[in-house]
XYZ file of C-alpha atoms in Angstrom:
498
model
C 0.000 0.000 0.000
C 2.378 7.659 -5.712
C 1.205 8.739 -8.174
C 4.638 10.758 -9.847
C 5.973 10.758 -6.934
C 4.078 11.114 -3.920
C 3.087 8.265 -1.645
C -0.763 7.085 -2.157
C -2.765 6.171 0.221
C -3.033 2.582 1.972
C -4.070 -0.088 -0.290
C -4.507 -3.438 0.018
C -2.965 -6.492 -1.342
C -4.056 -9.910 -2.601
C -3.586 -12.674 -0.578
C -4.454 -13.904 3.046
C -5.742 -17.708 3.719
C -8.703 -18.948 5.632
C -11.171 -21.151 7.034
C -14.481 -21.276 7.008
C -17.111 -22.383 4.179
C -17.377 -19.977 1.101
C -19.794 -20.214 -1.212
C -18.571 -22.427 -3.936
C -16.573 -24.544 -1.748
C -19.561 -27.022 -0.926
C -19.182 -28.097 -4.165
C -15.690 -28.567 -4.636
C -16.178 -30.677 -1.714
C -18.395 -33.046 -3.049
C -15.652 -33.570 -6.048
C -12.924 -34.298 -3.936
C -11.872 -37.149 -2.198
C -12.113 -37.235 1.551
C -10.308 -39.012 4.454
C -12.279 -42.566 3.656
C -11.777 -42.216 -0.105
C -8.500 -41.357 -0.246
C -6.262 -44.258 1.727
C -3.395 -45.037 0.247
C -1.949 -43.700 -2.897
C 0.420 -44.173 -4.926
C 1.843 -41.021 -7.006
C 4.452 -39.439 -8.507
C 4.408 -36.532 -6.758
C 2.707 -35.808 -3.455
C 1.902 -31.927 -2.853
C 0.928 -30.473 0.434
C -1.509 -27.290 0.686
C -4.183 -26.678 -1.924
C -4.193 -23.090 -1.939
C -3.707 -21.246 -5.707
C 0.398 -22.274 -5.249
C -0.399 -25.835 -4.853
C -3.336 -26.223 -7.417
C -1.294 -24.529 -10.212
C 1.426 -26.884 -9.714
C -1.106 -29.704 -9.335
C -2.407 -28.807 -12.903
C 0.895 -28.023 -14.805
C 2.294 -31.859 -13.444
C -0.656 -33.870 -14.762
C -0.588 -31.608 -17.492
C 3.368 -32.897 -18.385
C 1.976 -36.623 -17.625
C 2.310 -36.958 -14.117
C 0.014 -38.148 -11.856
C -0.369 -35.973 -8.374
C -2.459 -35.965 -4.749
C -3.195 -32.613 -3.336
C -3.197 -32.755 0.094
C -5.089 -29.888 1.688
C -6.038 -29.391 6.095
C -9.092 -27.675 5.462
C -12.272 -28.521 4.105
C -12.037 -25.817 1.362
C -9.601 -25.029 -0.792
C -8.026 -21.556 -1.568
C -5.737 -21.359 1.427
C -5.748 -17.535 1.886
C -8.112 -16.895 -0.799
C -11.369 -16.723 0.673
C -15.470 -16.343 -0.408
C -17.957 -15.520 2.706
C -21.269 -15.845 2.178
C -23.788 -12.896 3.173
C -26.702 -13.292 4.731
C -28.274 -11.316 1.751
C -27.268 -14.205 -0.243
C -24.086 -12.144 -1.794
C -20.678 -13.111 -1.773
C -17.558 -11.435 -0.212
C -14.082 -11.746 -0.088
C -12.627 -12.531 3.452
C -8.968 -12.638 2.118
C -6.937 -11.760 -1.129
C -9.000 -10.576 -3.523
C -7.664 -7.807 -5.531
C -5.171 -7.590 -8.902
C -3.626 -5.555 -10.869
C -1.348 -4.413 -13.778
C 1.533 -6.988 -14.160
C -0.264 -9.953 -12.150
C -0.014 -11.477 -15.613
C -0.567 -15.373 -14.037
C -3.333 -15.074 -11.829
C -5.643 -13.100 -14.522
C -4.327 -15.933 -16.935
C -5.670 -18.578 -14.466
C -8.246 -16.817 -13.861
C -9.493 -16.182 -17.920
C -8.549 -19.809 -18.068
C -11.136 -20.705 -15.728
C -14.373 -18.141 -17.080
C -13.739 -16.419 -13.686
C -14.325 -12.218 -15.057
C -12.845 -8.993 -13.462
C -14.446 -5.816 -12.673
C -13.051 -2.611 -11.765
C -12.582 -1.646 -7.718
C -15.185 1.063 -6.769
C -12.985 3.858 -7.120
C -15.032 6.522 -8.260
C -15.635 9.953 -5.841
C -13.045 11.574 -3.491
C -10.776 9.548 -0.950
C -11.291 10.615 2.828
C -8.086 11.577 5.069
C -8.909 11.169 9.109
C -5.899 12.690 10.628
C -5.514 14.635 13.825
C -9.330 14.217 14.262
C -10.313 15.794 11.032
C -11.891 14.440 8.383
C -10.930 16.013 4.618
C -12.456 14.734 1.415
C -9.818 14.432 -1.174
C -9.774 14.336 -5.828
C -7.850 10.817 -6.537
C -7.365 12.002 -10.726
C -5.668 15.834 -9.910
C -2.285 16.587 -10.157
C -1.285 14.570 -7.048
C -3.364 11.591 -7.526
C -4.466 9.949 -5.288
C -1.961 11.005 -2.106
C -3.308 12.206 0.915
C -3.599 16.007 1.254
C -1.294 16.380 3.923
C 0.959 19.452 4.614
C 3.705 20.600 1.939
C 6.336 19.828 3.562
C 5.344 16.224 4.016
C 4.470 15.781 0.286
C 8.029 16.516 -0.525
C 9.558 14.587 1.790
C 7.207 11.716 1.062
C 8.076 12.418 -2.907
C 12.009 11.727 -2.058
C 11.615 9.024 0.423
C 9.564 7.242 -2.055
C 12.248 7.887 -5.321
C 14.675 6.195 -2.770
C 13.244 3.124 -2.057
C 12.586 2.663 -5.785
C 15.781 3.115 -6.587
C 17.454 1.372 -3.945
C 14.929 -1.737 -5.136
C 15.726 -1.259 -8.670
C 19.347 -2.923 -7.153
C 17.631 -5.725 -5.751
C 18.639 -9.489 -7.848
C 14.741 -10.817 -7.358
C 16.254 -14.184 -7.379
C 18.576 -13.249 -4.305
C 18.005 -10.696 -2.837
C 20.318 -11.135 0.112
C 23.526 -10.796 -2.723
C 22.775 -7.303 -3.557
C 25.943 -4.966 -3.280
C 24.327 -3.214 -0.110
C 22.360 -6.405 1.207
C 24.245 -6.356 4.600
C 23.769 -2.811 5.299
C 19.682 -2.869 4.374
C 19.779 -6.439 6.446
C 21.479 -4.618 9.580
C 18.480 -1.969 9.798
C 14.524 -2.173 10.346
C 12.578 -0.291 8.113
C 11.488 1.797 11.070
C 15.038 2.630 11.753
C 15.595 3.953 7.939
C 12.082 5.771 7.817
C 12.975 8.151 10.811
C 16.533 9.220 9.227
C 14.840 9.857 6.047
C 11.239 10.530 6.957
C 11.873 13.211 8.718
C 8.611 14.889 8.667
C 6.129 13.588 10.810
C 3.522 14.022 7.945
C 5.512 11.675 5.884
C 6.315 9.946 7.925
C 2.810 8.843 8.710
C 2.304 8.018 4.919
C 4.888 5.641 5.107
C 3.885 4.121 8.156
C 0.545 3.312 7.179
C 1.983 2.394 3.302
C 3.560 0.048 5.318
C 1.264 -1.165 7.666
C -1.104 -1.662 4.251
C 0.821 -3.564 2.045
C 2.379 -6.081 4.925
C 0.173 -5.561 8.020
C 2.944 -5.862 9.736
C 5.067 -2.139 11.458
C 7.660 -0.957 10.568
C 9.952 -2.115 13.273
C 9.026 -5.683 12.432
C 10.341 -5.723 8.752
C 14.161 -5.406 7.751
C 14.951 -2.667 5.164
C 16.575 -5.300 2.563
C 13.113 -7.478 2.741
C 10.539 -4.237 2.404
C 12.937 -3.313 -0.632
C 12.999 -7.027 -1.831
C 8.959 -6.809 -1.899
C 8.668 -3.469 -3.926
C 11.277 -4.718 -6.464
C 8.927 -7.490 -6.818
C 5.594 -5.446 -7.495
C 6.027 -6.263 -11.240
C 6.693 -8.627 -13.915
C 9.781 -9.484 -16.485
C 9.090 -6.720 -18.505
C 8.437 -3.991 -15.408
C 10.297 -2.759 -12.280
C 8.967 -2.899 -9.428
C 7.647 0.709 -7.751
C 6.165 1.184 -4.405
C 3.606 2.924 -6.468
C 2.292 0.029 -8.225
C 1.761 -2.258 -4.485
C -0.403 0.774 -2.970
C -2.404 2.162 -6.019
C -6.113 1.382 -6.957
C -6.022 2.750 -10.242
C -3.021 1.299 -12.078
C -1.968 -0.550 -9.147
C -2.540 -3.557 -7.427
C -6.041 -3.109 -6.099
C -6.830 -2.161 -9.549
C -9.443 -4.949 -10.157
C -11.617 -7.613 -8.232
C -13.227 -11.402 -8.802
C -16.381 -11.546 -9.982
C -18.078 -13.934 -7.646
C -15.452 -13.693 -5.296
C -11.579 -14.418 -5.578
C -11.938 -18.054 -4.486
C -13.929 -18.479 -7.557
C -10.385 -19.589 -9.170
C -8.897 -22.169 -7.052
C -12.314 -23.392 -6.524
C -12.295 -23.840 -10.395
C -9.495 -25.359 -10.858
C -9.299 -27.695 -8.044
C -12.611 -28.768 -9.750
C -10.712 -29.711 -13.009
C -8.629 -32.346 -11.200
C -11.423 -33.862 -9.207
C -10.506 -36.410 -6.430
C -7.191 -35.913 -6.639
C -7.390 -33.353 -4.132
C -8.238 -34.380 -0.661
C -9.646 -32.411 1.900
C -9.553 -32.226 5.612
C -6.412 -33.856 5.491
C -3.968 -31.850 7.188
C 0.058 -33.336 7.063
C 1.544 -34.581 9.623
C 4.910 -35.926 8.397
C 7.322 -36.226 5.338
C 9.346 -39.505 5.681
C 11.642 -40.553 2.956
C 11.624 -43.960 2.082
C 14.422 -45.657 -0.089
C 14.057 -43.697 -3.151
C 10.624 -42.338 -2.175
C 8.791 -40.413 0.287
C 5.690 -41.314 2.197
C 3.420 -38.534 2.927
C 1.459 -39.108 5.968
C -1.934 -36.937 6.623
C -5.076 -37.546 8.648
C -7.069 -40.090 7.096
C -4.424 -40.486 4.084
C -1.230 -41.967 2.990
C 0.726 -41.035 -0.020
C 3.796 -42.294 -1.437
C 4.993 -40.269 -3.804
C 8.738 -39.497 -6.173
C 8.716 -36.015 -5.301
C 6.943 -34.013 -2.608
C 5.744 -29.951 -3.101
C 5.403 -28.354 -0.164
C 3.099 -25.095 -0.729
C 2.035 -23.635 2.344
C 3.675 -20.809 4.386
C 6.844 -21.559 5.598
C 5.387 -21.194 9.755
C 3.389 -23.814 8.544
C 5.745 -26.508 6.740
C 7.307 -25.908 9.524
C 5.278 -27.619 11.966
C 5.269 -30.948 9.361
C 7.646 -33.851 10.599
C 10.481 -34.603 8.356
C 12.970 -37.909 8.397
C 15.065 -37.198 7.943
C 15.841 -33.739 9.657
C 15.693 -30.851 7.433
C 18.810 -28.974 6.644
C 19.375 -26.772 9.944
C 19.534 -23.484 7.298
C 15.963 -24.631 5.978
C 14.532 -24.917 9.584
C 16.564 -21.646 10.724
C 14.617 -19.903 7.998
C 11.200 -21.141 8.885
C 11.491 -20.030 12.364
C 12.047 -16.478 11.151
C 9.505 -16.318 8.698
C 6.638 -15.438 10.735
C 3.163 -14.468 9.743
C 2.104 -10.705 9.607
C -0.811 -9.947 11.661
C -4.398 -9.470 9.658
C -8.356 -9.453 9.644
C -10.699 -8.175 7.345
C -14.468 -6.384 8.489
C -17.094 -6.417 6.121
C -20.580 -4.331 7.327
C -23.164 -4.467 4.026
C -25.749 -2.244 3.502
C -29.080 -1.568 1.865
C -26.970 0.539 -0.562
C -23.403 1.844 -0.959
C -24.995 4.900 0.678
C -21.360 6.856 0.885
C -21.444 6.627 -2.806
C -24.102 9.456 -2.810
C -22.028 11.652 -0.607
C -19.488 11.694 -3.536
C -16.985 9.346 -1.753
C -15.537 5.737 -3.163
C -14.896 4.525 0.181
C -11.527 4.571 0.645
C -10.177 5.642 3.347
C -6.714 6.553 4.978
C -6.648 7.711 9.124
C -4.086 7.609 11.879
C -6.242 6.303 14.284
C -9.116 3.475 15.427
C -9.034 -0.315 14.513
C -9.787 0.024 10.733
C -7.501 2.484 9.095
C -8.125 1.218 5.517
C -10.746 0.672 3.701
C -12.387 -0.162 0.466
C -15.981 -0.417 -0.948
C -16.372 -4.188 -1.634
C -19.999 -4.034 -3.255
C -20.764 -5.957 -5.797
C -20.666 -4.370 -9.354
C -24.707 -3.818 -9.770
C -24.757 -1.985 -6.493
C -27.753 -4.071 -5.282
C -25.914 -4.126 -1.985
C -23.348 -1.683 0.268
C -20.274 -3.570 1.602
C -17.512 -1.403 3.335
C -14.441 -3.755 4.071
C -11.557 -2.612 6.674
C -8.348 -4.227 6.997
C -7.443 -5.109 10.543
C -3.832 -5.029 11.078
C -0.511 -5.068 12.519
C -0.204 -3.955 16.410
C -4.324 -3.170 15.650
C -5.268 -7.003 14.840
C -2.962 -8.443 17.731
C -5.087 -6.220 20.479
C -8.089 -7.409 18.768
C -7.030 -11.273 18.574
C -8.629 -12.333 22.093
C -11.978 -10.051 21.441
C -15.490 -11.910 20.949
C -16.618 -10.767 17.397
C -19.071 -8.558 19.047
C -16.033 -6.286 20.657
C -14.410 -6.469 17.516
C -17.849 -4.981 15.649
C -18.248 -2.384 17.854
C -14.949 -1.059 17.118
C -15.340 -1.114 13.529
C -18.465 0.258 13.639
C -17.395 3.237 15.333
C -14.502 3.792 12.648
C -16.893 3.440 10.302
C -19.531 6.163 11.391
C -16.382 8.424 12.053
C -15.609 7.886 8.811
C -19.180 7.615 6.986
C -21.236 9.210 9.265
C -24.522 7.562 10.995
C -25.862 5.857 8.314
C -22.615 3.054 9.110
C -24.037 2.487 12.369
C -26.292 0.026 11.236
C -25.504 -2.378 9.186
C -27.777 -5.610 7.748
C -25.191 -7.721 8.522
C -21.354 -7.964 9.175
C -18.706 -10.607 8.999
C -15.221 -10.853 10.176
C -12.458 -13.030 9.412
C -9.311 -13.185 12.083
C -6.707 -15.034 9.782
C -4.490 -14.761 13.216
C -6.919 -17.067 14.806
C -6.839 -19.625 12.180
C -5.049 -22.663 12.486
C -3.971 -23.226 9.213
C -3.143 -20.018 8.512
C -1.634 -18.064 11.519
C -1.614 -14.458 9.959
C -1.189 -13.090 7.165
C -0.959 -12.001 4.170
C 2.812 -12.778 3.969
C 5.769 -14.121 5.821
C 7.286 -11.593 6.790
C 11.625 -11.281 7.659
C 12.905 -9.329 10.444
C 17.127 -8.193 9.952
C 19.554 -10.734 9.736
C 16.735 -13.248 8.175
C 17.567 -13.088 4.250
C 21.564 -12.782 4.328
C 21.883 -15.438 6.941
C 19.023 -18.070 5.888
C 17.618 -16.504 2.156
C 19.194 -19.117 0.217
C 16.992 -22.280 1.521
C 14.095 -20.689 0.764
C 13.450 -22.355 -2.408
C 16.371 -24.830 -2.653
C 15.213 -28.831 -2.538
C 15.638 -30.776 0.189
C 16.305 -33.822 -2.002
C 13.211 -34.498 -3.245
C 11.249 -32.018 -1.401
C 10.589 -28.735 -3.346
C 9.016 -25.505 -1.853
C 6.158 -23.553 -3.404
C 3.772 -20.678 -2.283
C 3.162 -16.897 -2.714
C 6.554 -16.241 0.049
C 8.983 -18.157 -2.825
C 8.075 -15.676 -5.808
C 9.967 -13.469 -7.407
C 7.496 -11.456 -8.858
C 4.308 -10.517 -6.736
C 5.612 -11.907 -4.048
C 2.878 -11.872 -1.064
C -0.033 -11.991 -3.666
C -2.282 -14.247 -5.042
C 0.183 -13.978 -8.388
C 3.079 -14.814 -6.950
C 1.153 -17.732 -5.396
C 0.317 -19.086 -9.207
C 3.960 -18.025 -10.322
C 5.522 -20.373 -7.425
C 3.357 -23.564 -8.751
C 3.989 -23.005 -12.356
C 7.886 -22.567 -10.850
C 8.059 -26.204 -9.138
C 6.216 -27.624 -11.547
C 8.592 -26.921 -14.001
C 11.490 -27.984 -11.292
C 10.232 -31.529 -10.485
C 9.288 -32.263 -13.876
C 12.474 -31.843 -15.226
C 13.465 -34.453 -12.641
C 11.280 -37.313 -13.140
């Protein structure tokens, strides 16, 4: 979460994981194979986590001639790509959900799979609640779409910006922890570099909650050389990286939604390979055996040639290998924790902000929700206003009852929209801290000292183990394109070995 070069406002990213039953996923669950179905296989290559990383690699092996199992802990699939169903009947997104320019693979898959696109309500001014006042703000003038904060800020938001660009256009996307100033950026949060260079408080706060947007996670919990490795990655071969493109609606990455929802796609394409997925089977250990590996899960036993890995690395983690894992590989997963997230959805009779001349976007300094986006569906026969919940803001919220956690929104929401958000037909929340396949979200994120000392396991083999998912991308790394990137990535990689 610049326009030339000023800093936009929050935005949100693709990506997050879930639980829960979305609309759509009752049916994939009647085509796949559960616990009593699925036994004992026999495959040629066993993959753990059926999220968009693990289903794209699923479909590119049996697509070379290979035969696969998809082993997946939840009931659904998607991972952090989640549908929740509205009382109304409607559909909403309780995890990644938006793409944009350069996320080239996921609107492939997507096309692939008759799953459409529409346009993010972005229409009307942008509102700015800072210092307990509320100003409406033009997203197409001169400045875009940046907040309207004081001179002085804008400029030094302008040349803190044109520095991290160009300190990521140095970044090797492959290995990032080899760049010619790797060890200095590694030595430093990015909290620690913000207040040498952001040196106005007004900037600073855009960079802060840029930051808190696009990893839900503060700035004292990310290392300079990993916040730089993520913005070189906000493109494709063809296009750097900018900051710009990871926080911008228009011509950025919350450019576009789903239609139907985001989980739409994996739940499409984990329909085109039937019961080779299996549900509710979550993996408990990865034991190699002669020259193969037996996959053990609840309910299920594979034995496969080659075994994908393609959840977050918290969570492979917590999967028992024999033998041990390289002590680099297990270094690294202990310092890849989860960010901190939850998204609040209150719908509405109507987008009723819409008529005030606003698009629902919102950037503020203060309350539970300090980003937001109007998530109604493209007729407009409903209101949805979605808030992100995150960083320090979702960990003080993770022991709340739902009700707490309403109330609080609520309030933002009628600071921010007046009296009409009060009451909403209906709300949902999803915590993706609280869930136990998940643990946060959207990303893994690395603290100093994590990608010069441990970077290089991230996506070597462990003999015939290979690692997949949205954290091993080089491009859109974090989003639901860098999650299909990563499977069309080992795909490639173990087929070339069998």
């Amino acid at each position: 979460m610049a326009r030339e070069r000023h800093l936009p406002p929050l935005s949100r990213r693709s990506l997050l994981g879930g639980a829960a039953a979305a609309a759509g996923a009752v049916t994939l669950t009647g085509t796949a194979a559960g616990p009593a179905s699925a036994a004992t296989r026999d495959v040629d290559v066993a993959i753990v986590g059926a999220g968009l990383a693990g289903l794209t690699a699923a479909r590119d092996l049996v697509a070379g001639g290979r035969t696969v199992a998809v082993l997946e802990a939840r009931g659904r699939v998607g991972g952090r790509v989640l549908n929740l169903s509205l009382a109304n009947g409607g559909v909403t997104e309780g995890g990644g959900e938006f793409i944009g320019p350069t996320q080239d693979r996921i609107k492939a898959l997507a096309d692939s799979l008759g799953v459409g696109t529409f346009a993010t309500y972005n229409t009307g001014n942008n509102l700015l609640y800072k210092d307990g006042k509320k100003t409406a703000y033009a997203t197409d003038g001169i400045l875009g779409s940046v907040p309207p904060i004081d001179a002085a800020g804008l400029a030094n938001a302008a040349i803190v910006q044109a520095s991290l660009d160009d300190m990521a256009k140095t970044i090797p996307l492959d290995a990032p922890w080899t760049a010619a100033k790797a060890e200095e950026w590694d030595r430093q949060t990015f909290e620690t570099w913000l207040r040498a260079n952001a040196v106005i408080p007004s900037a600073k706060f855009l960079l802060d909650v840029a930051c808190t947007s696009i990893f839900s996670a503060e700035p004292r919990e990310l290392s300079l050389l990993f916040v730089l490795f993520y913005i070189a990655a906000a493109g494709n071969e063809s296009n750097v990286g900018t900051l710009e493109r990871l926080t911008e609606t228009a011509n950025g990455a919350q450019e576009l939604r789903f239609v139907g929802g985001s989980q739409l796609v994996p739940i499409k394409l984990a329909a085109t390979l039937g019961d080779k997925v299996i549900l509710n089977a979550p993996v408990r250990s990865i034991t190699q055996s002669g020259s193969k590996y037996v996959v053990t899960a609840d309910g299920s036993t594979i034995t496969a040639k080659k075994v994908v890995v393609a959840v977050p690395p918290p969570l492979a983690a917590r999967i028992t290998y024999d033998p041990l894992l390289p002590a680099a590989r297990d270094q690294l997963t202990q310092r890849l924790p989860m960010a901190s997230v939850g998204k609040a959805i209150a719908i509405y009779d109507t987008p009723f902000w819409r008529a005030d001349g606003l698009n629902g976007q919102v950037v503020s300094d203060t309350g539970v929700v300090s980003s937001t986006f109007d998530n109604s569906p493209p007729d407009a026969s409903y209101g949805a206003l979605m808030g992100f919940i995150e960083a320090d803001e979702a960990r003080k919220y993770d022991g709340a009852s739902e009700a707490e956690v309403k109330a609080a929104v609520l309030k933002d929401y009628v600071t921010y929209f007046g009296s009409k958000a009060a009451s909403p037909t209906s709300f949902v929340l999803q915590r993706w801290n609280n869930e136990a396949y998940t643990r946060g979200g959207p990303v893994s994120i690395a603290a100093p000292g994590v990608l010069t000392q441990y970077g290089a396991a991230l996506r070597t083999p462990v003999g015939g183990i290979h690692w997949a998912g949205t954290e091993t991308s080089l491009h859109w790394n974090g989003f639901m394109d860098g999650a299909v990137r990563s499977g069309e990535r080992v795909a490639k990689e173990v087929l070339a070995l069998l």
